[in-house]
Coordinates of C-alpha atoms in Angstrom, one line a residue:
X1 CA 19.1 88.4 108.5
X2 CA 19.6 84.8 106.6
X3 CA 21.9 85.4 103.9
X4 CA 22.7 83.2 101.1
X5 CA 26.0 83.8 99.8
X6 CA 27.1 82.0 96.8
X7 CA 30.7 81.4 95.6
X8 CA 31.4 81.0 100.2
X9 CA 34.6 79.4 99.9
X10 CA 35.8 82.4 97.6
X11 CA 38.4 85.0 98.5
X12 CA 35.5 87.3 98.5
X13 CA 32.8 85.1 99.5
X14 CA 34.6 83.9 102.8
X15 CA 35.9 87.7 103.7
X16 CA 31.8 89.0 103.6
X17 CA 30.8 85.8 105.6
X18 CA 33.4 86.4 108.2
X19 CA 31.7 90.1 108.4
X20 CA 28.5 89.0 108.4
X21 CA 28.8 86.4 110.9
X22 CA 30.1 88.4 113.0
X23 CA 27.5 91.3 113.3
X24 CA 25.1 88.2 113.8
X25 CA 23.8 87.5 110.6
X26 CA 23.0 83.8 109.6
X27 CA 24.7 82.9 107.0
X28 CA 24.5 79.9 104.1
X29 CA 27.5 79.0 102.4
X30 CA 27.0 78.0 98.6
X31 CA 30.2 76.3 97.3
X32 CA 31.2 73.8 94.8
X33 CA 34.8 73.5 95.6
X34 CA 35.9 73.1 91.7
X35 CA 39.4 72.8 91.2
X36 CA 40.0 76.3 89.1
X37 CA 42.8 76.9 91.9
X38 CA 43.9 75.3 95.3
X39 CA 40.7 73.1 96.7
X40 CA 43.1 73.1 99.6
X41 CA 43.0 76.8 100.1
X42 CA 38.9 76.7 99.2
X43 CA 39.3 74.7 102.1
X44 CA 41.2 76.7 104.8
X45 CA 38.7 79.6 104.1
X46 CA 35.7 77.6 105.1
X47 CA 37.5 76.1 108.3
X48 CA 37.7 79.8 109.2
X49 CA 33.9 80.3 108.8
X50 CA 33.2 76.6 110.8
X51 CA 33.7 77.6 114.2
X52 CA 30.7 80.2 113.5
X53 CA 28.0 78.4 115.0
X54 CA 25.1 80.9 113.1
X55 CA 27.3 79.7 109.5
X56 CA 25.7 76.6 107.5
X57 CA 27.8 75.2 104.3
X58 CA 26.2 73.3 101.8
X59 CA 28.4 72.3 98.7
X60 CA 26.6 73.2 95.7
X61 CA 26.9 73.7 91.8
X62 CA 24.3 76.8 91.0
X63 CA 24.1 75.7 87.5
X64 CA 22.6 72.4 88.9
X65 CA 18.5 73.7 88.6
X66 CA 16.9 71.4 91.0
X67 CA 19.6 71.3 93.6
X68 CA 19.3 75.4 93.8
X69 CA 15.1 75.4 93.3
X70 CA 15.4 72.9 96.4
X71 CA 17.8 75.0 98.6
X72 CA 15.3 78.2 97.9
X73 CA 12.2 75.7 98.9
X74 CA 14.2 74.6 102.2
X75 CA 14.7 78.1 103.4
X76 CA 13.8 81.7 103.0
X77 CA 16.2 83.7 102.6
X78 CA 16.2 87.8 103.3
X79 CA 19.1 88.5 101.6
X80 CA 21.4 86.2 98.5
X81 CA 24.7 87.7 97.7
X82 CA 26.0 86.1 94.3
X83 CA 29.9 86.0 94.3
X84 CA 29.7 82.1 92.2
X85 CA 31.1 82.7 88.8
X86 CA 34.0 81.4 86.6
X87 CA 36.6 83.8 87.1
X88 CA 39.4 85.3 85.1
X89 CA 39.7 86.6 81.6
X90 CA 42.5 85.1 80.2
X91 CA 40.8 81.4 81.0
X92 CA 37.8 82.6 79.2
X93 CA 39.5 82.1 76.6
X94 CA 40.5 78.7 76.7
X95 CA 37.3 77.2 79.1
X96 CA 34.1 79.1 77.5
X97 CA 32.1 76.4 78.9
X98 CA 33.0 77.3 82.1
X99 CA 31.6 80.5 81.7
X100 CA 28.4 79.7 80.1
X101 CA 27.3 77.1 82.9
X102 CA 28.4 79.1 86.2
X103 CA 28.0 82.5 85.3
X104 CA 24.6 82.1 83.1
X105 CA 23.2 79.2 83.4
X106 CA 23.8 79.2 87.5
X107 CA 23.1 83.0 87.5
X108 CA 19.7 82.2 86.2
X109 CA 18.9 79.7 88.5
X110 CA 19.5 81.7 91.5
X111 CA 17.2 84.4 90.2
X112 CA 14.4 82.1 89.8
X113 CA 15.2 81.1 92.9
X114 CA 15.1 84.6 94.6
X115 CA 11.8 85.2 92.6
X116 CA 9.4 82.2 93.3
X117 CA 11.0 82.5 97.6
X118 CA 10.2 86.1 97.2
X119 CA 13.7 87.4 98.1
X120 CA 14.4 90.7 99.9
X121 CA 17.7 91.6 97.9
X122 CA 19.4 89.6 95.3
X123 CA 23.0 91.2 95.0
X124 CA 25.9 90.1 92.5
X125 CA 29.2 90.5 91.5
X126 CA 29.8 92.3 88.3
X127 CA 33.2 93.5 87.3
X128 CA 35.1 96.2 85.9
X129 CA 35.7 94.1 82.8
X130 CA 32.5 95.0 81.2
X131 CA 33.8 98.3 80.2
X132 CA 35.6 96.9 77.7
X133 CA 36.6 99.0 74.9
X134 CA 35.6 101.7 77.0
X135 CA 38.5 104.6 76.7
X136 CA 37.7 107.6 78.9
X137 CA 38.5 107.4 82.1
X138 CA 37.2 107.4 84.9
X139 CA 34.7 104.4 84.8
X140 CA 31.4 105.4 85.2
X141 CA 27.9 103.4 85.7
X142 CA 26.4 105.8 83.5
X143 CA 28.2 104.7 80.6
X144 CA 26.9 102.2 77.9
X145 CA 29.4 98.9 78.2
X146 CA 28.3 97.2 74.9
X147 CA 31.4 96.3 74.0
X148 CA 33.2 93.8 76.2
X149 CA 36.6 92.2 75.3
X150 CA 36.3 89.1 76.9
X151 CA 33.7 85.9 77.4
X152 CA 33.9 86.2 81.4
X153 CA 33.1 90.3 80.5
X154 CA 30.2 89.4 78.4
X155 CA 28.5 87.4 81.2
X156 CA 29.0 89.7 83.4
X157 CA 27.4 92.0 81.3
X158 CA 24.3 89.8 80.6
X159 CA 24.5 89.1 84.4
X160 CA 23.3 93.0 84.6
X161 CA 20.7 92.6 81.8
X162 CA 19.4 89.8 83.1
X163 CA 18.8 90.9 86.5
X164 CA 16.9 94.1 85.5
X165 CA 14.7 92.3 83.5
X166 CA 13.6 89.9 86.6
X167 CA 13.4 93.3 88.6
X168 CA 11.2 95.0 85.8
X169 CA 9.1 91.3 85.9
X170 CA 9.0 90.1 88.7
X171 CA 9.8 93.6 91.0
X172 CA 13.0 91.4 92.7
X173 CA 15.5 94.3 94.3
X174 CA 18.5 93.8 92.4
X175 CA 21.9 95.3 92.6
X176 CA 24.9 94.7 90.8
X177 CA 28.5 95.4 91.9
X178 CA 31.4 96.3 89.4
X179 CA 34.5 95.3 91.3
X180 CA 37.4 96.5 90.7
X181 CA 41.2 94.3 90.6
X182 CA 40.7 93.1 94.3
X183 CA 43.4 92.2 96.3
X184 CA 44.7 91.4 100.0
X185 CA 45.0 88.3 102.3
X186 CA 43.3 84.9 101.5
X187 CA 43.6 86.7 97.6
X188 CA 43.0 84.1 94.4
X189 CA 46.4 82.2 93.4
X190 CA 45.2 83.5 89.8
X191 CA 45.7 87.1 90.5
X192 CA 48.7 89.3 89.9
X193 CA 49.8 90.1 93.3
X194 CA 49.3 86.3 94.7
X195 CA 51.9 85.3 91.4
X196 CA 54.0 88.3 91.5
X197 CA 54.7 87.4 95.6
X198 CA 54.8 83.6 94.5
X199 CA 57.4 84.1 91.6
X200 CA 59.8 86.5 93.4
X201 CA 60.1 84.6 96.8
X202 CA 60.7 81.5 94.2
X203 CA 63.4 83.7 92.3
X204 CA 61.5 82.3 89.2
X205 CA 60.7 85.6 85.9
X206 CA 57.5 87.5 87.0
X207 CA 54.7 88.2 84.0
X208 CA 54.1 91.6 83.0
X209 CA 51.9 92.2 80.1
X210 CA 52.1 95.4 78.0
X211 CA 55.5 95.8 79.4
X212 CA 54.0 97.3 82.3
X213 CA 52.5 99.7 80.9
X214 CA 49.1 98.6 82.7
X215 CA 47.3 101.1 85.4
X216 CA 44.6 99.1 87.8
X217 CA 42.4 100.5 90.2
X218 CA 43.5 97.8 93.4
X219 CA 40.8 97.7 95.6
X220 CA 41.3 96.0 99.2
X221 CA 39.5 93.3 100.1
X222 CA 38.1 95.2 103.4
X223 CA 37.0 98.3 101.8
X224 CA 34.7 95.7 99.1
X225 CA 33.3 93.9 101.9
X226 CA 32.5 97.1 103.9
X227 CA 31.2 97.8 100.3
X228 CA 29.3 94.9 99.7
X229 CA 27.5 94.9 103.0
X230 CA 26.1 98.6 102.8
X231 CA 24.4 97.4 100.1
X232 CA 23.2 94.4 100.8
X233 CA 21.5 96.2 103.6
X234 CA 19.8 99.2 101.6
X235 CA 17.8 96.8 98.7
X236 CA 17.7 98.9 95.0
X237 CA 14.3 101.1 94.9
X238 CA 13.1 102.1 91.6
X239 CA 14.3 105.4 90.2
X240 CA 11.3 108.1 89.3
X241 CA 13.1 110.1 87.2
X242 CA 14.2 107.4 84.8
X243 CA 13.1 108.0 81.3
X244 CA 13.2 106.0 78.6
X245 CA 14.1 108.5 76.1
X246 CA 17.4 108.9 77.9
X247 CA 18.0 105.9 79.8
X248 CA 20.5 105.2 82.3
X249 CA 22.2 102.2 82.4
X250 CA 22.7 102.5 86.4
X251 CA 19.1 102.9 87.6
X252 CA 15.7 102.0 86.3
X253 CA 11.9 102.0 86.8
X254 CA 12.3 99.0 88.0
X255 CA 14.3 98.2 91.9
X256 CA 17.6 97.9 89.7
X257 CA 21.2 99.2 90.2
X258 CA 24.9 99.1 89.4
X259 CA 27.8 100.3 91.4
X260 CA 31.3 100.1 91.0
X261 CA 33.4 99.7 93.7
X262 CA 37.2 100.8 93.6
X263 CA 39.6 102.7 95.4
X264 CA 39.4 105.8 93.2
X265 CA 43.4 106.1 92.8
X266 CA 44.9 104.1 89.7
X267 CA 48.1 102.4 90.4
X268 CA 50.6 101.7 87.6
X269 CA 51.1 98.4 87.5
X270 CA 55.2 99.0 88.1
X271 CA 54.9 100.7 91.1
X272 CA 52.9 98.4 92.5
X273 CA 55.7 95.4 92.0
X274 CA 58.2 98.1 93.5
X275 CA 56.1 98.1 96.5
X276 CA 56.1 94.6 96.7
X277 CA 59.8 94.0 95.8
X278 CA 59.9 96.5 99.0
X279 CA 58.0 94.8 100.8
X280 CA 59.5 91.0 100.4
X281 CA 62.8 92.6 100.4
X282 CA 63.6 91.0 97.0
X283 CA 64.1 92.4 93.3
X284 CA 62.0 90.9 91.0
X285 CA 62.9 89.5 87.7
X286 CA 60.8 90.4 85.0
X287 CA 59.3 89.1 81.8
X288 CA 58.1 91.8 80.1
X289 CA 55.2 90.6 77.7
X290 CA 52.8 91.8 74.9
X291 CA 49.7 92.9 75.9
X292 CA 47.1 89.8 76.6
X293 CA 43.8 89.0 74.5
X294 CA 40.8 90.3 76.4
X295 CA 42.9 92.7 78.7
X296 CA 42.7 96.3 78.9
X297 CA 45.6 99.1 79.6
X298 CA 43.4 101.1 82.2
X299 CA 40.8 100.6 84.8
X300 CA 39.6 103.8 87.0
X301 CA 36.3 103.6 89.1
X302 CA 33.9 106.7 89.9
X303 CA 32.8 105.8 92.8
X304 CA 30.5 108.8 93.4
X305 CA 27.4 106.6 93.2
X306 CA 28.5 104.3 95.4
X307 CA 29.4 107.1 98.4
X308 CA 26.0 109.7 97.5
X309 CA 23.9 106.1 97.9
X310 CA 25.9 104.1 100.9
X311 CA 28.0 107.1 102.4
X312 CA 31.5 104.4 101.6
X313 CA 34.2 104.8 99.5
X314 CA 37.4 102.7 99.3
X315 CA 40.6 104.2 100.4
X316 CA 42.8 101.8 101.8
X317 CA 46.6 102.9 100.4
X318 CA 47.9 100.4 98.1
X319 CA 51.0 100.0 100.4
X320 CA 49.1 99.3 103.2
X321 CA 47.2 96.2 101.7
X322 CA 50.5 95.1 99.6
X323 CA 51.9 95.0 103.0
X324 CA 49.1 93.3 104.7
X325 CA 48.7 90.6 102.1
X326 CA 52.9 89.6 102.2
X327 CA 52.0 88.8 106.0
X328 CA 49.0 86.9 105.6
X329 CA 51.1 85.5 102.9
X330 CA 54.2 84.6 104.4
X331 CA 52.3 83.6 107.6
X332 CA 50.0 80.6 105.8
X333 CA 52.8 79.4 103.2
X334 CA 55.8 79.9 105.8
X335 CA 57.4 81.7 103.1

């Protein structure tokens, strides 16, 4: 297939290319390089991907209308997997902009341009976040998620609406994917374990918010791509049984769906710098802070809809990918 994948020189982006690639895909790249983190790092990832001769790059803003209408005019595309957004929720609160031109305004432009090219399957990145105030546990699709805590929740939220009203429309396949805390080699500079490793190698006070009392459902960067792919390859069909009288926020009439994707075992957030600390064979220093606006204490995925539809379920052991990421880690910083 030709897949567009958007958001290429991402830590997720770059990981599903790699895979892609390598099956024998074709694969467009969809990057603007913004400087949120390391351009250098944006970088390395790509010059991973350049040696794929069946891998085209093609720096791009997706909130730039014309620029993405022209890209979909160019070439067809059988598959476009959107992992371009503003990240984070704790910059949401300082940078709404941010979030309101990449992960609306560029969201919408790529489902125009799936709709007028006649796209196969246009799949996106959701997130965990939009369960918000959310309390029992696990996480499940079939939950309503009005309530987000956060700006970069709430898009991703109106990501999800907005996509099931071009499938209802326009009959596009759409299917969006609730990630859950990723983690693992060529990670995001902005996430906890990249920081934690940072800060403790640098013998420099490591963040913890809520005093540790936080439980995250980590999710290896493998098990989401192997994830990511099985969907990609089975496009959302309508569901006959829906009814309007009792609707379901993870299936439709229309070719909609939502999936989370997590490893199914919550971590507390201690244990996982203890397996770290381990790891590096250093004791961390910690600076135990109140919890953050826009955080939550918990995050759990059921992930029964994701193994009854694709026949996957994460389960790499948190100490397996902890240990796997201080390589990669120690390896490209010479740490």
């Amino acid at each position: 297939m030709r897949i567009m994948i958007t958001g290429a020189a991402g830590f997720i982006g770059s990981s599903l290319a790699i895979r892609l690639l390598e099956r024998g895909d074709e694969v467009v790249g969809i990057d603007n390089l913004n400087d949120y983190y390391s351009v250098a790092l944006k970088e390395s990832r790509l010059a991973r991907l350049s040696a794929y001769r069946n891998f085209r790059f093609v720096r791009l803003d997706i909130a730039e209308r014309e620029a993405v209408a022209k890209l979909f005019r160019d070439l067809q595309f059988d598959a476009v997997m959107n992992l371009a957004a503003q990240a984070g929720v704790r910059y949401s609160l300082k940078n709404p902009h941010a979030y309101i031109d990449a992960n609306l305004v560029g969201f919408a432009n790529l489902l125009e341009g799936c709709r007028h090219s006649r796209v196969g399957h246009f799949v996106f990145a959701s997130s965990s976040s939009v369960y918000g105030a959310n309390t029992k546990q696990p996480f499940s699709e079939h939950d309503n998620v009005d309530h987000p805590l956060s700006l970069y929740a709430a898009s991703k939220k109106a990501n999800e609406l907005m996509a099931h009203s071009y499938a209802h429309l326009f009959s596009l396949p759409c299917t969006g994917l609730r990630f859950f805390t990723v983690y693992g080699p060529w990670g995001r500079p902005d996430m906890a374990l990249f920081l934690f490793t940072k800060g403790i190698l640098e013998g420099k006070p490591i963040p913890v918010f809520n005093r540790g009392q936080m439980v995250r459902d980590f999710t290896y960067i493998d098990d989401i791509v192997e994830g990511v792919i099985r969907v990609i390859d089975q496009p959302a069909t309508p569901n006959a049984d829906w009814s309007g009288e009792r609707p379901d926020p993870a299936t439709s009439r229309a070719p909609y769906r939502i999936f989370n994707i997590g490893n199914n075992s919550p971590v507390e957030l201690m244990r996982y710098i203890r397996i770290l600390e381990k790891e590096l064979g250093r004791e961390a220093i910690l600076e135990l802070l109140p919890m953050q606006d826009g955080d939550v204490p918990a995050t759990v995925a059921d992930v029964s809809e994701l193994a009854a539809a694709v026949g996957f379920r994460p389960a790499t052991p948190v100490d397996v990918g902890i240990s796997r990421f201080v390589r990669w880690y120690r390896e490209y910083y010479k740490a």
